[in-house]
mmCIF file of C-alpha atoms in Angstrom:
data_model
loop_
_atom_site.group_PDB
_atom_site.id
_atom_site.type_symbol
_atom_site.label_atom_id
_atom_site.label_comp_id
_atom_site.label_asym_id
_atom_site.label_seq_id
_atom_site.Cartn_x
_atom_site.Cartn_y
_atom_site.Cartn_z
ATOM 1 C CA UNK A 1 3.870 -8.732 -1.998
ATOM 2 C CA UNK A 2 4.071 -6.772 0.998
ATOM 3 C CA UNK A 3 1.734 -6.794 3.551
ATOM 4 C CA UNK A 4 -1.795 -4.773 3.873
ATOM 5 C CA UNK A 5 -2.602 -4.079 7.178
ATOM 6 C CA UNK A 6 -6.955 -4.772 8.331
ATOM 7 C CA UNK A 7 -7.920 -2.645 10.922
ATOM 8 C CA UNK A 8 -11.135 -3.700 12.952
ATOM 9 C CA UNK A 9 -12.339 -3.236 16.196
ATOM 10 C CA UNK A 10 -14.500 -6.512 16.582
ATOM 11 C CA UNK A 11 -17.950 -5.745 15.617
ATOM 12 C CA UNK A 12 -20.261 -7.481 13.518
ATOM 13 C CA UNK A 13 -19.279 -5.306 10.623
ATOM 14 C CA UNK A 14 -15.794 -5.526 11.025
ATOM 15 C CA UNK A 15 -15.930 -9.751 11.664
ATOM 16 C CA UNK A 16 -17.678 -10.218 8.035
ATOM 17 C CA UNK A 17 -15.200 -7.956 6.463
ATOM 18 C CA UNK A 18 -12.116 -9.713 7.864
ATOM 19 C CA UNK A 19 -13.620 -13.081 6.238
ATOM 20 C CA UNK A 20 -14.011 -11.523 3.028
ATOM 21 C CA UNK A 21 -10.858 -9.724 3.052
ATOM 22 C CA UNK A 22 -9.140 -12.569 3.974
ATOM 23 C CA UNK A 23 -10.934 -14.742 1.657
ATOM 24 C CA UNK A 24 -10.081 -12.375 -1.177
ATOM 25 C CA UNK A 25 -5.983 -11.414 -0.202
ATOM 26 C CA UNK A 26 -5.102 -14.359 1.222
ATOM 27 C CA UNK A 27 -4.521 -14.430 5.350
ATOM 28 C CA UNK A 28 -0.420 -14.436 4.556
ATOM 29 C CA UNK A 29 -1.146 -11.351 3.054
ATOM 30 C CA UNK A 30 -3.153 -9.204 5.700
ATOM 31 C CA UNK A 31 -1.772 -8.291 9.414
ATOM 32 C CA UNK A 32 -5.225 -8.246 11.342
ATOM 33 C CA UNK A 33 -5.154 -5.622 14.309
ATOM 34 C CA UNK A 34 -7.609 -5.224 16.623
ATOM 35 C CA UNK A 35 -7.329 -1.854 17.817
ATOM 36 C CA UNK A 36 -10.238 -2.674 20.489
ATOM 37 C CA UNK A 37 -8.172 -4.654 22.473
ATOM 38 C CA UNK A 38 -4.964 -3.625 21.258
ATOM 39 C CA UNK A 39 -5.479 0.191 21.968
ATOM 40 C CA UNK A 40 -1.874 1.172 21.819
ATOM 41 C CA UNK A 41 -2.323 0.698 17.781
ATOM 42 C CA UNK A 42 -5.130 2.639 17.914
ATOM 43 C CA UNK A 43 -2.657 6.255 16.933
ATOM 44 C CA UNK A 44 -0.983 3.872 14.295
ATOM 45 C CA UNK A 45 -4.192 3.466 12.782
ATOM 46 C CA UNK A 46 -4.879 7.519 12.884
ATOM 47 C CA UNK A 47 -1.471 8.374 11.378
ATOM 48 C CA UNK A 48 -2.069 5.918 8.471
ATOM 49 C CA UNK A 49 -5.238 7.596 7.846
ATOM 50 C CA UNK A 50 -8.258 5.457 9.176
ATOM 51 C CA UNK A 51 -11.142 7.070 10.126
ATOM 52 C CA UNK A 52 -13.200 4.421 10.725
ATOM 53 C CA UNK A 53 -13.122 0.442 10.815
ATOM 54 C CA UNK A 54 -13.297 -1.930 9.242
ATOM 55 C CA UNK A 55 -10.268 -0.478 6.920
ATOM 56 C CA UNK A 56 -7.669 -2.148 5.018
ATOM 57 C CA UNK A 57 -4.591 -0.073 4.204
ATOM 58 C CA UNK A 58 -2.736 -1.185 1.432
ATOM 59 C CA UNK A 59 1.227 -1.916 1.116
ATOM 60 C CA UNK A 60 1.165 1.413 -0.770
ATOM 61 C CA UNK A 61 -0.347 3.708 2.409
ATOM 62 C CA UNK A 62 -4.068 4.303 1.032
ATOM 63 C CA UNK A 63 -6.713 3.561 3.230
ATOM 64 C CA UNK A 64 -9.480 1.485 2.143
ATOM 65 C CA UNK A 65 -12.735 2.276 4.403
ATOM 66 C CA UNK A 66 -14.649 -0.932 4.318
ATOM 67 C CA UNK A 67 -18.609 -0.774 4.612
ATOM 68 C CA UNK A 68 -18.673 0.819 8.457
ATOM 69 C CA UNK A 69 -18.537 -0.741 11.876
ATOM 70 C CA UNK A 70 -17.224 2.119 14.061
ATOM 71 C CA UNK A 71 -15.541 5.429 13.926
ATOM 72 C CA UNK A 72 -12.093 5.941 15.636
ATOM 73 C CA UNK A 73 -13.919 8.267 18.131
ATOM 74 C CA UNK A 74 -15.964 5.449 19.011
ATOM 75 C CA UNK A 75 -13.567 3.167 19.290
ATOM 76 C CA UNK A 76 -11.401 5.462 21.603
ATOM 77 C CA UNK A 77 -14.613 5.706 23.546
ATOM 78 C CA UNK B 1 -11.998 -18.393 -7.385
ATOM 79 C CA UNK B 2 -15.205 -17.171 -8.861
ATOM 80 C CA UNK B 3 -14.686 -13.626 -9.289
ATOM 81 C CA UNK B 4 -15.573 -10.232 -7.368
ATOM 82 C CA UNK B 5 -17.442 -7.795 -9.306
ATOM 83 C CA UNK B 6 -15.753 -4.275 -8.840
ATOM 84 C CA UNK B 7 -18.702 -1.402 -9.258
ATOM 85 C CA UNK B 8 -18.186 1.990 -10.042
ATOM 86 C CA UNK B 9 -18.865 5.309 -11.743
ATOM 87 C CA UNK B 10 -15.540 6.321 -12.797
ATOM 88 C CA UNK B 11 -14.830 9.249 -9.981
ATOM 89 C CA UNK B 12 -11.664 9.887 -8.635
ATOM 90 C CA UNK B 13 -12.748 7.480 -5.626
ATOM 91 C CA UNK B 14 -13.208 4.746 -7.585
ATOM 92 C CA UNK B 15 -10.151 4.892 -9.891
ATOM 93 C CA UNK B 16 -8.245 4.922 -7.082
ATOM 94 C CA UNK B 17 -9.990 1.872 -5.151
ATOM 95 C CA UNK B 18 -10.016 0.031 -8.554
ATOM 96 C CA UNK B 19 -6.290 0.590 -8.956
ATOM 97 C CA UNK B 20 -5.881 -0.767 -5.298
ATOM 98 C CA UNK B 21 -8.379 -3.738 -5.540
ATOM 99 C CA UNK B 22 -6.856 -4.860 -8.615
ATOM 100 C CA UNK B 23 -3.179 -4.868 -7.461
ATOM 101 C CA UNK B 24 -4.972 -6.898 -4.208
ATOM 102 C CA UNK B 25 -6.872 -9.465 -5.372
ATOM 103 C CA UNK B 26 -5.410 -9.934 -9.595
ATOM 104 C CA UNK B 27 -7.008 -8.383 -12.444
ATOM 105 C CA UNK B 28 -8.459 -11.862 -13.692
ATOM 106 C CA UNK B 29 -10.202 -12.116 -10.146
ATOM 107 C CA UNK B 30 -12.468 -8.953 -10.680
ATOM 108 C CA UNK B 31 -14.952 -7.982 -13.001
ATOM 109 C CA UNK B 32 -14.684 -4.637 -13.442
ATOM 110 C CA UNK B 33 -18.008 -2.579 -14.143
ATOM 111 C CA UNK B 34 -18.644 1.152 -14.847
ATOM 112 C CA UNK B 35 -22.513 2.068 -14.109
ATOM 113 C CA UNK B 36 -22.304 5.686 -15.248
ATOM 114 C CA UNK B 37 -21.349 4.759 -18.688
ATOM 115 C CA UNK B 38 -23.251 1.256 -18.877
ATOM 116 C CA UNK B 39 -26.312 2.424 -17.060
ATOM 117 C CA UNK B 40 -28.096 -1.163 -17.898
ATOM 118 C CA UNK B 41 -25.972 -2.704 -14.704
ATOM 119 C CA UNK B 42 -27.544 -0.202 -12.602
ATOM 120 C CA UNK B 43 -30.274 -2.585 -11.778
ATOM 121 C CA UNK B 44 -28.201 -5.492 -11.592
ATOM 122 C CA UNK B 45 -25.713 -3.746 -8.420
ATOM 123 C CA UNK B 46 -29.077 -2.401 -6.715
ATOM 124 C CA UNK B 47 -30.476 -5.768 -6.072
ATOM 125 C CA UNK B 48 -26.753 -6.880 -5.247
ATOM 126 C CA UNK B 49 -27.168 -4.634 -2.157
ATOM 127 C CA UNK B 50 -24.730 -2.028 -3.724
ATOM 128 C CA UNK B 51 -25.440 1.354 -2.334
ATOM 129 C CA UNK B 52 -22.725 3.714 -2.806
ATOM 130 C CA UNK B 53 -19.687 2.971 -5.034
ATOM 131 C CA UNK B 54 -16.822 1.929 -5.512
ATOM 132 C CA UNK B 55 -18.142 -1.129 -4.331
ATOM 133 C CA UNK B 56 -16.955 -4.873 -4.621
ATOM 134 C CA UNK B 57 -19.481 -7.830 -4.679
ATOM 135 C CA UNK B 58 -17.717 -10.738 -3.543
ATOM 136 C CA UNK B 59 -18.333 -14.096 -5.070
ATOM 137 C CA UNK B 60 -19.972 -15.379 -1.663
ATOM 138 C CA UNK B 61 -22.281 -12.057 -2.583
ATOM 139 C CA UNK B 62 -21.393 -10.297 -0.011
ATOM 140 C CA UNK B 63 -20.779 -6.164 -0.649
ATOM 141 C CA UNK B 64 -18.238 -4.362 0.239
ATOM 142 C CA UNK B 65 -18.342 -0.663 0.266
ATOM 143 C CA UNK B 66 -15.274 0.681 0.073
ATOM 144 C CA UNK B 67 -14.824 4.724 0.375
ATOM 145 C CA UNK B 68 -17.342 6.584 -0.426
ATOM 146 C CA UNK B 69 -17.441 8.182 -4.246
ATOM 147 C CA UNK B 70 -21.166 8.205 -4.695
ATOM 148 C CA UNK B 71 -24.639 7.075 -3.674
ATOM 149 C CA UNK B 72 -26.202 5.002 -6.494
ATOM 150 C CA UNK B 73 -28.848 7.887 -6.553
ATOM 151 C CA UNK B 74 -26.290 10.053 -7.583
ATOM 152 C CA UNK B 75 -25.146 7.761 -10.572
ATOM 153 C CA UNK B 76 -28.489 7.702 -11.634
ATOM 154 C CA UNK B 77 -28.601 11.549 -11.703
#
């Protein structure tokens, strides 16, 4: 299977949804960017469609908006 | 793995999170259930902490909100 891609920033929000996500997929199957620290993903995230983390976006492009931590505008700060 | 519980009310949200949760985590992993056409579980998500759906209840119990299709108000009409 290929890989979905989790997109968090480090919050609270974003920490509990990585464990489930993880939990649930299987952590072979996930690449786990943080977009806080590594900010040069952050337009990555944008074109893929992520409006807001935690999201997971699936091997077939669509972005699943988990629960919500932060916006991308917040994130960019 | 005890199994998630997938909510939902059958909008075009939540078809296309259940097509994408499924194809994640195996069919035989999730429960799938509709609360606009078997309004009995509407009870049953609300004290799960579901307040929006599509929504997944993870067998630790935790909920997942993924998207947004509609408010559990909504469903209820």
């Amino acid at each position: 299977m290929e890989k979905s891609i989790f997109y968090h920033a480090g919050c609270p929000v974003c920490v509990s949804a990585e464990h489930d996500i993880i939990h649930l997929i299987g952590e072979k199957n996930v690449d786990v960017i943080h977009i806080g620290e590594d900010r040069s993903k952050i337009a990555a995230a944008e074109s893929a469609g992520v409006k807001s983390v935690p999201a997971l976006v699936t091997p077939t492009g669509n972005v699943l908006h988990i629960n919500f931590g932060a916006s991308i505008a917040d994130v960019k700060g």
